[in-house]
CSV table of C-alpha atoms and ligand atoms in Angstrom, one decimal:
chain,number,residue,atom,x,y,z
A,15,MET,CA,12.6,19.9,31.8
A,16,ARG,CA,10.3,21.3,34.3
A,17,PHE,CA,8.7,18.0,35.3
A,18,ALA,CA,12.0,16.6,36.5
A,19,ASN,CA,11.4,14.4,39.6
A,20,GLN,CA,7.8,15.7,39.8
A,21,VAL,CA,6.3,12.6,38.3
A,22,ALA,CA,7.1,8.9,39.1
A,23,ILE,CA,6.6,5.5,37.8
A,24,ALA,CA,4.8,4.0,40.7
A,25,GLY,CA,3.8,0.6,39.3
A,26,ILE,CA,5.1,-2.0,36.8
A,27,GLY,CA,3.3,-5.1,35.6
A,28,GLU,CA,3.8,-7.7,33.0
A,29,THR,CA,2.4,-11.0,31.9
A,30,ASP,CA,4.3,-14.2,31.2
A,31,TYR,CA,6.3,-14.1,27.9
A,32,SER,CA,5.6,-16.9,25.5
A,33,ARG,CA,5.5,-17.9,21.8
A,34,GLU,CA,1.8,-18.5,22.0
A,35,SER,CA,-0.2,-16.8,24.7
A,36,GLY,CA,-3.5,-18.4,23.8
A,37,ARG,CA,-5.1,-15.0,24.9
A,38,SER,CA,-6.3,-12.0,23.1
A,39,GLU,CA,-4.1,-8.9,23.0
A,40,LEU,CA,-6.8,-7.1,25.0
A,41,MET,CA,-6.6,-9.8,27.7
A,42,LEU,CA,-2.8,-9.5,27.8
A,43,THR,CA,-3.2,-5.8,28.1
A,44,LEU,CA,-5.7,-6.0,31.0
A,45,GLN,CA,-3.7,-8.6,32.9
A,46,ALA,CA,-0.6,-6.4,32.7
A,47,ILE,CA,-2.5,-3.4,33.8
A,48,ARG,CA,-4.0,-5.3,36.8
A,49,ALA,CA,-0.5,-6.4,37.8
A,50,ALA,CA,0.9,-2.9,37.5
A,51,LEU,CA,-1.9,-1.4,39.6
A,52,ASP,CA,-1.5,-4.2,42.2
A,53,ASP,CA,2.2,-3.4,42.3
A,54,ALA,CA,1.5,0.3,42.9
A,55,GLY,CA,-1.2,-0.4,45.4
A,56,LEU,CA,-3.9,1.4,43.3
A,57,GLN,CA,-7.3,0.4,42.1
A,58,PRO,CA,-8.6,0.6,38.5
A,59,HIS,CA,-11.0,3.4,39.5
A,60,ASP,CA,-7.9,5.5,40.4
A,61,VAL,CA,-6.8,5.6,36.8
A,62,ASP,CA,-7.9,8.6,34.8
A,63,GLY,CA,-5.4,8.4,31.9
A,64,LEU,CA,-4.4,5.8,29.3
A,65,MET,CA,-1.7,5.9,26.7
A,66,ARG,CA,-0.8,3.4,24.0
A,67,TRP,CA,1.5,2.5,21.1
A,68,SER,CA,-0.5,3.5,18.0
A,69,VAL,CA,0.5,0.2,16.3
A,70,ASP,CA,-1.3,-1.8,19.0
A,71,THR,CA,-4.8,-3.1,18.8
A,72,SER,CA,-6.3,-2.4,22.2
A,73,SER,CA,-8.1,1.0,22.1
A,74,GLU,CA,-8.2,3.2,25.2
A,75,GLY,CA,-12.0,2.9,25.0
A,76,GLU,CA,-12.0,-0.9,25.3
A,77,VAL,CA,-9.4,-0.8,28.1
A,78,ALA,CA,-11.4,1.9,30.0
A,79,SER,CA,-14.6,-0.1,29.8
A,80,ASN,CA,-12.9,-3.2,31.0
A,81,LEU,CA,-11.3,-1.4,33.9
A,82,GLY,CA,-14.5,0.5,34.7
A,83,ILE,CA,-13.1,3.9,34.1
A,84,ARG,CA,-16.0,6.3,33.8
A,85,ASP,CA,-14.1,9.6,33.1
A,86,LEU,CA,-11.0,9.2,31.0
A,87,ALA,CA,-9.4,12.6,31.5
A,88,TRP,CA,-6.3,12.0,29.4
A,89,PHE,CA,-5.6,9.5,26.6
A,90,GLY,CA,-3.4,9.3,23.5
A,91,GLU,CA,-1.0,7.3,21.4
A,92,VAL,CA,2.3,7.9,19.7
A,93,SER,CA,2.8,6.9,16.1
A,94,GLN,CA,5.8,5.4,14.2
A,95,ALA,CA,6.3,1.9,15.3
A,96,GLY,CA,7.4,-0.1,18.4
A,97,ASN,CA,10.0,2.5,19.2
A,98,VAL,CA,7.8,5.0,21.2
A,99,GLY,CA,7.9,3.8,24.8
A,100,ALA,CA,9.9,6.7,26.1
A,101,ALA,CA,7.9,9.1,24.1
A,102,LEU,CA,4.7,7.8,25.8
A,103,VAL,CA,6.4,8.3,29.2
A,104,THR,CA,7.3,11.9,28.1
A,105,HIS,CA,3.7,12.6,27.1
A,106,ALA,CA,2.2,11.1,30.3
A,107,ALA,CA,4.6,12.9,32.6
A,108,SER,CA,3.8,16.2,30.8
A,109,ALA,CA,0.1,15.6,31.3
A,110,ILE,CA,0.5,14.7,35.0
A,111,TYR,CA,2.8,17.7,35.6
A,112,ALA,CA,0.2,19.9,33.9
A,113,GLY,CA,-2.5,18.7,36.1
A,114,LEU,CA,-4.5,17.1,33.3
A,115,ALA,CA,-4.5,13.6,34.8
A,116,GLU,CA,-3.5,12.1,38.1
A,117,VAL,CA,-2.8,8.4,37.3
A,118,VAL,CA,-1.8,7.5,33.8
A,119,VAL,CA,-1.3,3.9,32.7
A,120,ILE,CA,0.9,3.2,29.7
A,121,TYR,CA,0.1,-0.2,28.3
A,122,ARG,CA,0.6,-2.8,25.6
A,123,GLY,CA,-0.4,-6.3,24.9
A,124,VAL,CA,0.8,-8.1,21.8
A,125,ASN,CA,0.8,-11.5,20.2
A,126,GLY,CA,4.0,-10.7,18.4
A,127,ARG,CA,4.9,-14.3,17.7
A,128,SER,CA,1.6,-16.1,17.4
A,129,GLY,CA,-0.3,-13.2,15.8
A,130,ARG,CA,1.1,-10.3,13.7
A,131,ARG,CA,4.8,-10.9,13.3
A,132,TYR,CA,6.6,-7.6,13.0
A,133,GLY,CA,9.5,-9.0,11.0
A,134,ARG,CA,7.3,-10.0,8.1
A,135,GLY,CA,7.3,-7.8,5.0
A,136,ASP,CA,3.7,-8.7,4.3
A,137,VAL,CA,2.8,-7.1,7.7
A,138,THR,CA,4.7,-3.8,7.5
A,139,GLY,CA,4.9,-3.4,3.7
A,140,ARG,CA,3.3,-0.6,1.7
A,141,GLY,CA,2.7,-2.5,-1.6
A,142,GLY,CA,5.0,-0.2,-3.6
A,143,ARG,CA,3.1,2.9,-2.6
A,144,GLY,CA,4.5,6.2,-1.2
A,145,GLY,CA,8.1,5.8,-0.1
A,146,GLY,CA,7.7,2.1,-0.6
A,147,ALA,CA,8.0,2.7,-4.4
A,148,PHE,CA,11.7,3.4,-3.9
A,149,SER,CA,12.6,0.6,-1.6
A,150,GLU,CA,10.3,-2.4,-1.7
A,151,PRO,CA,10.7,-3.3,-5.4
A,152,PHE,CA,14.4,-3.8,-4.7
A,153,GLY,CA,13.9,-6.1,-1.7
A,154,LEU,CA,14.1,-3.6,1.1
A,155,LEU,CA,10.9,-4.8,2.6
A,156,THR,CA,10.9,-4.7,6.4
A,157,PRO,CA,12.4,-2.5,9.1
A,158,GLN,CA,15.2,-5.1,9.6
A,159,HIS,CA,16.3,-4.6,5.9
A,160,GLY,CA,16.8,-0.8,6.4
A,161,LEU,CA,18.6,-1.4,9.7
A,162,ALA,CA,20.9,-4.0,8.2
A,163,MET,CA,21.8,-1.5,5.4
A,164,GLN,CA,22.6,1.1,8.1
A,165,ALA,CA,24.7,-1.4,10.1
A,166,ARG,CA,26.7,-2.5,7.0
A,167,ARG,CA,27.7,1.1,6.3
A,168,ARG,CA,28.5,1.8,9.9
A,169,MET,CA,30.8,-1.3,10.0
A,170,HIS,CA,32.5,0.1,7.0
A,171,GLU,CA,33.0,3.5,8.5
A,172,PHE,CA,34.1,2.6,12.0
A,173,GLY,CA,35.4,-1.0,11.7
A,174,THR,CA,32.9,-2.5,14.0
A,175,THR,CA,32.9,-6.3,13.7
A,176,SER,CA,30.3,-9.1,13.7
A,177,ARG,CA,32.2,-10.6,16.7
A,178,GLN,CA,31.6,-7.4,18.6
A,179,PHE,CA,27.9,-7.6,17.7
A,180,GLY,CA,28.0,-11.1,19.0
A,181,MET,CA,29.4,-10.0,22.4
A,182,VAL,CA,26.3,-7.8,22.8
A,183,ALA,CA,24.1,-10.9,22.2
A,184,VAL,CA,26.2,-13.1,24.6
A,185,THR,CA,26.1,-10.4,27.3
A,186,ALA,CA,22.4,-10.0,27.0
A,187,ARG,CA,22.0,-13.8,27.2
A,188,GLU,CA,24.2,-13.9,30.4
A,189,HIS,CA,21.8,-11.4,31.9
A,190,ALA,CA,18.7,-13.4,30.8
A,191,ASN,CA,20.2,-16.6,32.3
A,192,ARG,CA,19.8,-14.9,35.7
A,193,ASN,CA,16.2,-13.7,35.0
A,194,PRO,CA,13.5,-16.4,35.4
A,195,ARG,CA,11.0,-14.3,33.4
A,196,ALA,CA,13.3,-14.3,30.4
A,197,THR,CA,12.4,-16.4,27.3
A,198,PHE,CA,16.1,-17.7,27.2
A,199,TYR,CA,16.5,-18.1,30.9
A,200,ASP,CA,17.8,-21.6,30.6
A,201,ARG,CA,19.5,-21.4,27.2
A,202,PRO,CA,23.2,-20.3,27.3
A,203,LEU,CA,24.8,-18.6,24.3
A,204,THR,CA,28.5,-18.5,23.4
A,205,ILE,CA,30.3,-16.3,21.0
A,206,ASP,CA,31.0,-19.3,18.8
A,207,ASP,CA,27.2,-20.1,18.7
A,208,HIS,CA,26.8,-16.5,17.5
A,209,GLN,CA,29.5,-16.6,14.9
A,210,GLN,CA,28.4,-19.9,13.5
A,211,SER,CA,24.7,-18.9,13.4
A,212,ARG,CA,23.1,-18.4,10.0
A,213,PHE,CA,22.6,-15.1,8.4
A,214,VAL,CA,19.1,-13.8,8.4
A,215,VAL,CA,20.0,-10.7,6.4
A,216,GLU,CA,23.7,-9.9,6.2
A,217,PRO,CA,25.2,-8.5,8.2
A,218,PHE,CA,22.7,-9.7,10.8
A,219,ARG,CA,23.1,-13.3,12.0
A,220,LEU,CA,20.3,-15.2,13.7
A,221,PHE,CA,21.6,-14.2,17.2
A,222,ASP,CA,21.8,-10.6,16.3
A,223,CYS,CA,18.0,-10.6,16.0
A,224,CYS,CA,15.5,-10.0,18.7
A,225,LEU,CA,12.9,-12.4,19.9
A,226,GLU,CA,9.3,-12.4,18.8
A,227,THR,CA,7.1,-12.5,21.8
A,228,ASP,CA,3.5,-12.8,23.0
A,229,GLY,CA,3.0,-10.8,26.2
A,230,GLY,CA,1.8,-7.6,27.9
A,231,GLY,CA,3.3,-4.9,30.0
A,232,ALA,CA,2.1,-1.8,31.8
A,233,LEU,CA,3.5,1.2,33.7
A,234,VAL,CA,1.6,3.3,36.3
A,235,LEU,CA,2.6,7.0,36.4
A,236,THR,CA,1.5,9.5,39.0
A,237,SER,CA,2.9,12.6,40.7
A,238,ALA,CA,6.0,12.1,42.8
A,239,GLU,CA,4.0,13.4,45.8
A,240,ARG,CA,1.3,10.8,45.4
A,241,ALA,CA,3.8,8.1,44.6
A,242,ARG,CA,5.5,8.6,48.0
A,243,ASP,CA,2.4,7.2,49.7
A,244,LEU,CA,2.1,4.1,47.5
A,245,LYS,CA,3.4,0.6,47.9
A,246,GLN,CA,6.8,0.8,46.1
A,247,PRO,CA,9.8,3.0,46.2
A,248,ALA,CA,9.1,5.6,43.6
A,249,ALA,CA,11.1,5.7,40.4
A,250,LEU,CA,11.3,9.4,39.8
A,251,ILE,CA,11.3,10.5,36.2
A,252,ARG,CA,14.4,12.7,36.2
A,253,ALA,CA,14.3,13.2,32.5
A,254,ALA,CA,12.2,12.1,29.5
A,255,ALA,CA,12.4,13.2,25.9
A,256,GLN,CA,11.6,12.0,22.4
A,257,ALA,CA,13.1,12.7,18.9
A,258,GLY,CA,11.7,12.3,15.4
A,259,TYR,CA,13.2,11.3,12.2
A,260,ALA,CA,15.9,13.4,10.6
A,261,ALA,CA,14.9,14.8,7.3
A,262,GLU,CA,17.7,13.2,5.4
A,263,ARG,CA,18.7,9.6,6.3
A,264,THR,CA,22.4,9.4,6.5
A,265,TYR,CA,22.8,5.6,7.1
A,266,VAL,CA,25.4,6.4,9.6
A,267,ASP,CA,23.8,8.5,12.4
A,268,THR,CA,21.1,6.9,14.4
A,269,SER,CA,18.4,9.2,16.0
A,270,ALA,CA,20.5,9.0,19.1
A,271,ALA,CA,23.0,11.3,17.4
A,272,VAL,CA,20.2,13.9,17.3
A,273,LEU,CA,18.5,13.2,20.6
A,274,GLY,CA,21.7,12.6,22.7
A,275,PRO,CA,23.2,16.1,22.9
A,276,ARG,CA,19.7,17.6,23.5
A,277,PHE,CA,18.8,15.0,26.0
A,278,TRP,CA,21.8,15.5,28.3
A,279,ARG,CA,21.3,19.3,28.0
A,280,GLN,CA,17.6,19.1,28.8
A,281,ALA,CA,18.2,16.5,31.6
A,282,LYS,CA,21.0,18.6,33.1
A,283,LEU,CA,22.9,15.4,33.6
A,284,ASP,CA,26.2,14.1,32.4
A,285,ARG,CA,26.5,10.7,30.8
A,286,GLY,CA,29.1,9.8,33.4
A,287,GLU,CA,26.5,10.0,36.1
A,288,ILE,CA,24.4,7.1,34.7
A,289,ASP,CA,24.7,3.8,36.6
A,290,VAL,CA,22.8,1.4,34.4
A,291,VAL,CA,21.5,1.5,30.8
A,292,GLN,CA,18.8,-0.2,28.8
A,293,ILE,CA,18.9,0.1,25.0
A,294,TYR,CA,16.4,-0.9,22.4
A,295,ASP,CA,18.1,-4.0,21.0
A,296,HIS,CA,15.9,-5.0,18.1
A,297,PHE,CA,19.3,-5.9,16.5
A,298,ALA,CA,22.5,-6.4,18.6
A,299,PRO,CA,24.6,-4.0,16.5
A,300,PHE,CA,22.4,-1.1,17.5
A,301,VAL,CA,23.4,-1.4,21.1
A,302,ILE,CA,26.9,-0.4,20.1
A,303,PHE,CA,25.7,2.3,17.8
A,304,ALA,CA,23.4,3.8,20.5
A,305,LEU,CA,26.2,3.7,23.1
A,306,GLU,CA,28.3,5.7,20.7
A,307,ASP,CA,25.6,8.1,19.5
A,308,TYR,CA,24.3,8.9,23.0
A,309,GLY,CA,28.0,9.7,23.8
A,310,PHE,CA,28.6,6.9,26.4
A,311,VAL,CA,31.7,6.0,24.4
A,312,PRO,CA,33.4,7.8,21.4
A,313,ARG,CA,32.4,6.8,17.9
A,314,GLY,CA,34.1,3.7,16.7
A,315,GLU,CA,35.0,2.6,20.2
A,316,GLY,CA,31.7,0.9,21.2
A,317,GLY,CA,32.7,-2.4,19.8
A,318,GLU,CA,35.8,-2.7,21.9
A,319,PHE,CA,33.8,-1.3,24.9
A,320,VAL,CA,31.4,-4.3,24.6
A,321,GLU,CA,34.1,-6.8,23.8
A,322,SER,CA,36.1,-5.9,26.9
A,323,GLY,CA,33.1,-6.6,29.1
A,324,CYS,CA,32.1,-3.1,30.0
A,325,ILE,CA,28.4,-3.7,29.5
A,326,ARG,CA,28.3,-6.9,31.6
A,327,TRP,CA,26.8,-7.4,35.0
A,328,ASP,CA,28.7,-8.0,37.2
A,329,GLY,CA,32.0,-6.1,36.9
A,330,GLY,CA,31.3,-3.9,33.8
A,331,THR,CA,31.6,-0.2,34.2
A,332,LEU,CA,28.2,0.4,32.5
A,333,PRO,CA,25.9,-2.7,32.6
A,334,VAL,CA,23.5,-2.7,29.7
A,335,ASN,CA,20.2,-4.6,29.2
A,336,THR,CA,20.3,-6.2,32.5
A,337,SER,CA,17.1,-8.2,32.1
A,338,GLY,CA,18.3,-9.8,28.8
A,339,GLY,CA,16.5,-7.1,26.6
A,340,HIS,CA,14.8,-7.8,23.4
A,341,LEU,CA,17.5,-10.3,22.4
A,342,SER,CA,17.0,-12.7,25.3
A,343,GLU,CA,14.2,-11.6,27.7
A,344,ALA,CA,11.2,-10.6,25.5
A,345,TYR,CA,10.4,-8.3,22.5
A,346,LEU,CA,7.8,-6.1,24.1
A,347,GLN,CA,9.3,-3.2,22.1
A,348,GLY,CA,10.6,-1.0,24.8
A,349,MET,CA,8.1,-2.0,27.5
A,350,ASN,CA,10.4,-4.6,29.1
A,351,HIS,CA,13.3,-2.2,29.0
A,352,LEU,CA,11.2,0.5,30.8
A,353,ILE,CA,10.1,-2.1,33.4
A,354,GLU,CA,13.8,-3.2,34.0
A,355,GLY,CA,14.8,0.4,34.3
A,356,VAL,CA,12.4,0.8,37.1
A,357,ARG,CA,13.5,-2.4,38.8
A,358,GLN,CA,17.1,-1.1,38.8
A,359,VAL,CA,16.2,2.0,40.8
A,360,ARG,CA,14.1,-0.1,43.1
A,361,GLY,CA,17.0,-2.5,43.7
A,362,ALA,CA,14.9,-5.4,42.4
A,363,SER,CA,16.7,-6.6,39.2
A,364,THR,CA,18.1,-10.1,38.8
A,365,SER,CA,21.3,-8.4,37.7
A,366,GLN,CA,21.2,-5.5,40.2
A,367,VAL,CA,23.7,-2.8,39.8
A,368,ALA,CA,24.8,-1.8,43.3
A,369,ASP,CA,23.4,1.6,44.4
A,370,ALA,CA,21.8,2.3,41.0
A,371,HIS,CA,20.7,5.9,41.3
A,372,TYR,CA,20.4,7.0,37.7
A,373,SER,CA,18.8,4.4,35.4
A,374,PHE,CA,18.8,5.3,31.7
A,375,VAL,CA,16.3,3.7,29.3
A,376,ASP,CA,16.4,4.2,25.5
A,377,THR,CA,13.4,2.8,23.6
A,378,GLY,CA,14.3,3.2,20.0
A,379,VAL,CA,18.0,4.0,19.4
A,380,GLY,CA,17.3,7.6,19.8
A,381,THR,CA,13.5,7.9,19.3
A,382,GLY,CA,13.2,8.6,23.0
A,383,ALA,CA,14.9,8.1,26.3
A,384,ILE,CA,14.3,8.5,30.0
A,385,VAL,CA,16.4,8.7,33.1
A,386,LEU,CA,14.8,7.3,36.3
A,387,GLU,CA,16.1,8.4,39.7
A,388,GLY,CA,15.8,6.3,42.8
A,389,GLY,CA,13.5,8.1,45.2
A,390,THR,CA,13.5,8.2,49.0
A,391,ARG,CA,10.5,6.6,50.7
B,2,MET,CA,6.4,-17.2,-7.6
B,3,THR,CA,5.2,-14.0,-5.9
B,4,ASP,CA,6.6,-10.8,-7.3
B,5,LEU,CA,8.3,-8.1,-5.4
B,6,PRO,CA,6.1,-5.0,-5.0
B,7,VAL,CA,5.8,-3.0,-8.2
B,8,PRO,CA,6.3,0.8,-7.8
B,9,VAL,CA,2.9,2.7,-7.8
B,10,PRO,CA,3.6,6.1,-9.3
B,11,GLU,CA,2.0,9.0,-7.4
B,12,THR,CA,1.6,12.7,-8.1
B,13,ASP,CA,4.7,13.7,-6.3
B,14,ASN,CA,7.0,11.2,-8.2
B,15,GLN,CA,5.3,10.6,-11.6
B,16,PRO,CA,8.0,12.4,-13.6
B,17,PHE,CA,10.7,10.2,-12.1
B,18,TRP,CA,9.1,7.1,-13.6
B,19,ASP,CA,8.2,8.9,-16.8
B,20,TYR,CA,11.9,9.8,-17.4
B,21,LEU,CA,13.0,6.3,-16.6
B,22,ARG,CA,10.6,4.8,-19.1
B,23,SER,CA,12.7,6.6,-21.7
B,24,GLY,CA,15.9,5.4,-20.2
B,25,GLU,CA,16.8,8.6,-18.3
B,26,LEU,CA,17.6,8.8,-14.6
B,27,ARG,CA,16.6,12.2,-13.4
B,28,VAL,CA,16.2,13.4,-9.8
B,29,GLN,CA,14.7,16.5,-8.3
B,30,ARG,CA,16.8,19.6,-8.0
B,31,CYS,CA,15.5,22.6,-6.1
B,32,ALA,CA,15.0,25.4,-8.5
B,33,SER,CA,15.7,27.9,-5.8
B,34,CYS,CA,18.9,26.7,-4.1
B,35,GLY,CA,20.1,23.9,-6.3
B,36,GLN,CA,19.9,21.1,-3.8
B,37,LEU,CA,19.4,17.6,-5.2
B,38,ARG,CA,17.0,15.3,-3.5
B,39,HIS,CA,15.7,11.7,-3.8
B,40,PRO,CA,13.2,10.1,-3.4
B,41,PRO,CA,11.0,12.8,-4.9
B,42,ARG,CA,9.0,15.0,-2.6
B,43,PRO,CA,7.1,18.3,-2.7
B,44,ALA,CA,9.5,20.6,-0.9
B,45,CYS,CA,13.2,21.3,-0.5
B,46,GLY,CA,14.4,20.4,3.0
B,47,ALA,CA,17.3,22.9,2.6
B,48,CYS,CA,15.4,26.1,1.7
B,49,GLY,CA,11.7,25.2,1.8
B,50,SER,CA,11.0,26.0,-1.9
B,51,PHE,CA,8.4,24.1,-3.8
B,52,GLU,CA,10.0,25.0,-7.1
B,53,VAL,CA,11.6,22.0,-8.7
B,54,GLU,CA,13.6,20.9,-11.8
B,55,TRP,CA,14.3,17.4,-12.9
B,56,ALA,CA,18.1,17.1,-13.3
B,57,GLY,CA,19.7,14.5,-15.5
B,58,MET,CA,22.1,12.2,-13.7
B,59,SER,CA,25.2,10.6,-15.3
B,60,GLY,CA,24.0,7.2,-14.1
B,61,LYS,CA,27.5,6.6,-12.6
B,62,GLY,CA,28.1,5.9,-9.0
B,63,ALA,CA,29.4,3.5,-6.3
B,64,VAL,CA,28.0,1.0,-3.9
B,65,TYR,CA,27.4,2.9,-0.6
B,66,SER,CA,26.0,0.0,1.4
B,67,TYR,CA,24.3,-3.4,0.8
B,68,ILE,CA,22.5,-6.2,2.5
B,69,VAL,CA,22.0,-9.9,1.5
B,70,SER,CA,18.7,-11.4,2.5
B,71,HIS,CA,19.1,-15.1,3.4
B,72,GLN,CA,15.7,-15.6,5.1
B,73,ALA,CA,12.6,-15.0,3.0
B,74,VAL,CA,10.8,-12.6,5.3
B,75,HIS,CA,8.4,-11.7,2.4
B,76,PRO,CA,6.8,-14.3,0.1
B,77,ALA,CA,8.4,-12.5,-2.8
B,78,LEU,CA,11.9,-13.5,-1.6
B,79,ALA,CA,11.1,-17.2,-1.2
B,80,ASP,CA,12.6,-18.2,-4.6
B,81,ARG,CA,15.2,-15.4,-4.7
B,82,VAL,CA,17.4,-15.8,-1.6
B,83,PRO,CA,20.2,-15.1,-1.2
B,84,PHE,CA,19.1,-11.7,-2.5
B,85,ALA,CA,21.2,-8.6,-2.5
B,86,THR,CA,19.8,-5.0,-2.1
B,87,VAL,CA,22.2,-2.2,-2.5
B,88,VAL,CA,22.3,1.6,-2.0
B,89,VAL,CA,24.1,3.3,-4.8
B,90,GLU,CA,25.6,6.8,-4.2
B,91,LEU,CA,25.5,8.6,-7.5
B,92,ASP,CA,28.5,10.7,-8.5
B,93,GLU,CA,26.3,13.7,-8.2
B,94,GLY,CA,25.4,12.9,-4.6
B,95,PRO,CA,21.9,11.4,-4.3
B,96,ARG,CA,21.5,7.8,-3.1
B,97,LEU,CA,19.1,5.2,-4.5
B,98,THR,CA,18.1,1.8,-3.2
B,99,THR,CA,18.4,-0.6,-6.0
B,100,ASN,CA,19.8,-4.0,-7.2
B,101,LEU,CA,22.8,-4.9,-9.2
B,102,VAL,CA,22.2,-7.0,-12.3
B,103,ASP,CA,24.7,-9.7,-13.2
B,104,VAL,CA,26.6,-9.4,-9.9
B,105,GLU,CA,26.5,-12.3,-7.4
B,106,PRO,CA,25.8,-11.3,-3.8
B,107,GLU,CA,29.2,-12.5,-2.5
B,108,ASP,CA,30.9,-10.2,-5.1
B,109,ILE,CA,29.4,-7.0,-3.9
B,110,GLU,CA,31.7,-4.5,-2.1
B,111,ILE,CA,31.2,-1.1,-0.7
B,112,GLY,CA,32.9,1.4,-3.0
B,113,GLN,CA,32.5,-0.8,-6.1
B,114,ARG,CA,31.9,1.3,-9.3
B,115,VAL,CA,28.5,0.9,-10.9
B,116,GLU,CA,26.4,2.4,-13.8
B,117,LEU,CA,22.7,2.6,-14.6
B,118,ALA,CA,21.0,-0.4,-16.2
B,119,PRO,CA,17.4,0.7,-16.8
B,120,THR,CA,15.3,-2.4,-16.7
B,121,ALA,CA,11.7,-2.4,-17.9
B,122,LEU,CA,9.2,-4.3,-15.6
B,123,ASN,CA,6.2,-3.5,-17.8
B,124,ASP,CA,5.0,-0.8,-20.2
B,125,GLU,CA,4.7,1.8,-17.4
B,126,ILE,CA,7.5,1.0,-15.0
B,127,THR,CA,11.2,0.9,-15.7
B,128,LEU,CA,13.4,0.2,-12.6
B,129,PRO,CA,16.7,2.1,-12.1
B,130,LEU,CA,18.9,-1.0,-11.6
B,131,PHE,CA,22.7,-0.9,-11.9
B,132,ARG,CA,25.5,-3.1,-13.1
B,133,ALA,CA,29.2,-3.3,-12.4
B,134,ARG,CA,31.2,-0.8,-14.5
B,135,ARG,CA,33.8,-2.3,-16.7
C,25,ZN,ZN1,16.1,24.5,-1.9
């Protein structure tokens, strides 16, 4: 991709993560953006681009008026669901590389616990209309139901076990236990806790499921050239790409099976060059499936890879979800993974991989991914 | 007790529900290349044709995957958990999301043989449910 290392993430910001923020989603959004601009050393009037998750409530117009942006040169959103963080980075990087905007902020602020709860069928349901006519009447009501169906089939085909899913959750928790921002900072988790936890929807146990979170996050993107003069070491966008739904759902392949081969080709990178990985862990099993479908490990071997400690910091060969991810830090639907990916190349993570040069972030098990490269100041 | 959502037939899938009302399971077959597809949609993903036939299915198949809801994430599940949803792969190939009648959730297995058990919800809608094959 032509914009490789020509655009950077120059600022990251987030609010506190809680179960009840007591603030509007717009307020959370603005607080996160302020924090990200402060981090970058930029002012609100420097911003000329805004990008958002289409499922969120804070419009670019409201955000622009609260920031005092008079001329919004670039704005947009990406549809689907929470899984579009890397796609937004891809769009924003393209716009900056094309000269359509200079400073683009990608933002979100959600009351995902105290407000609209994503896991509720009455929030995401279609009332038996459209494709819902062929799923909802039978109790397939929320995204987690469809994902559980996929996980069950995949367990059958590759022999992946619930205990291996549990080791994803335990590892994420260990990382969260070192991260003071994480929701589960002071709550340890053992594999026995996981194996004894109740089923939410089989095969998902309680500790296979992500948090529900109130909070906000923001990223500030600008040209690599401008980023060099800003406050932080630039996280260069070495690669960024998105992928849409496959026409026929197989129940076995995730989108990463489609995106993966193209991503590595477009990025001109080999998987073996990646130092640290963040993966969209709405449900723990999908960390294993994503590792396999992106090609970090052969299919069917992801479970053992996780069980043998390979995704742990410290000591693992490929640390994954080093902030605690959606399972144990916060469920900001990709935003907290992107922020952690930046921290890793800055050398600022609480589970810092030594000399992290290439930091990979997936924000939807194949709906999009980026690689950040540590820059020189 | 809240009910599960009832299918709302639409232009692109009306025949599917009309056939089921008379007890027949038919799915779309591309009239150009013969590819079967489900759920119903306007065009063939294999060849792009809009020409379609409605092919009768044997109603026989096997459980391809399944889930068991234990937490009622929708009001309709409140009095129904544990509640099993299955995907059945028909012997002809297409897969349907459905439920098994008269099978307890803990007795469901991938590969289990099943057959169609059309179940009327009301005068308009008959659901393509399945039962264990004896
Ligand atoms: Zn065709």
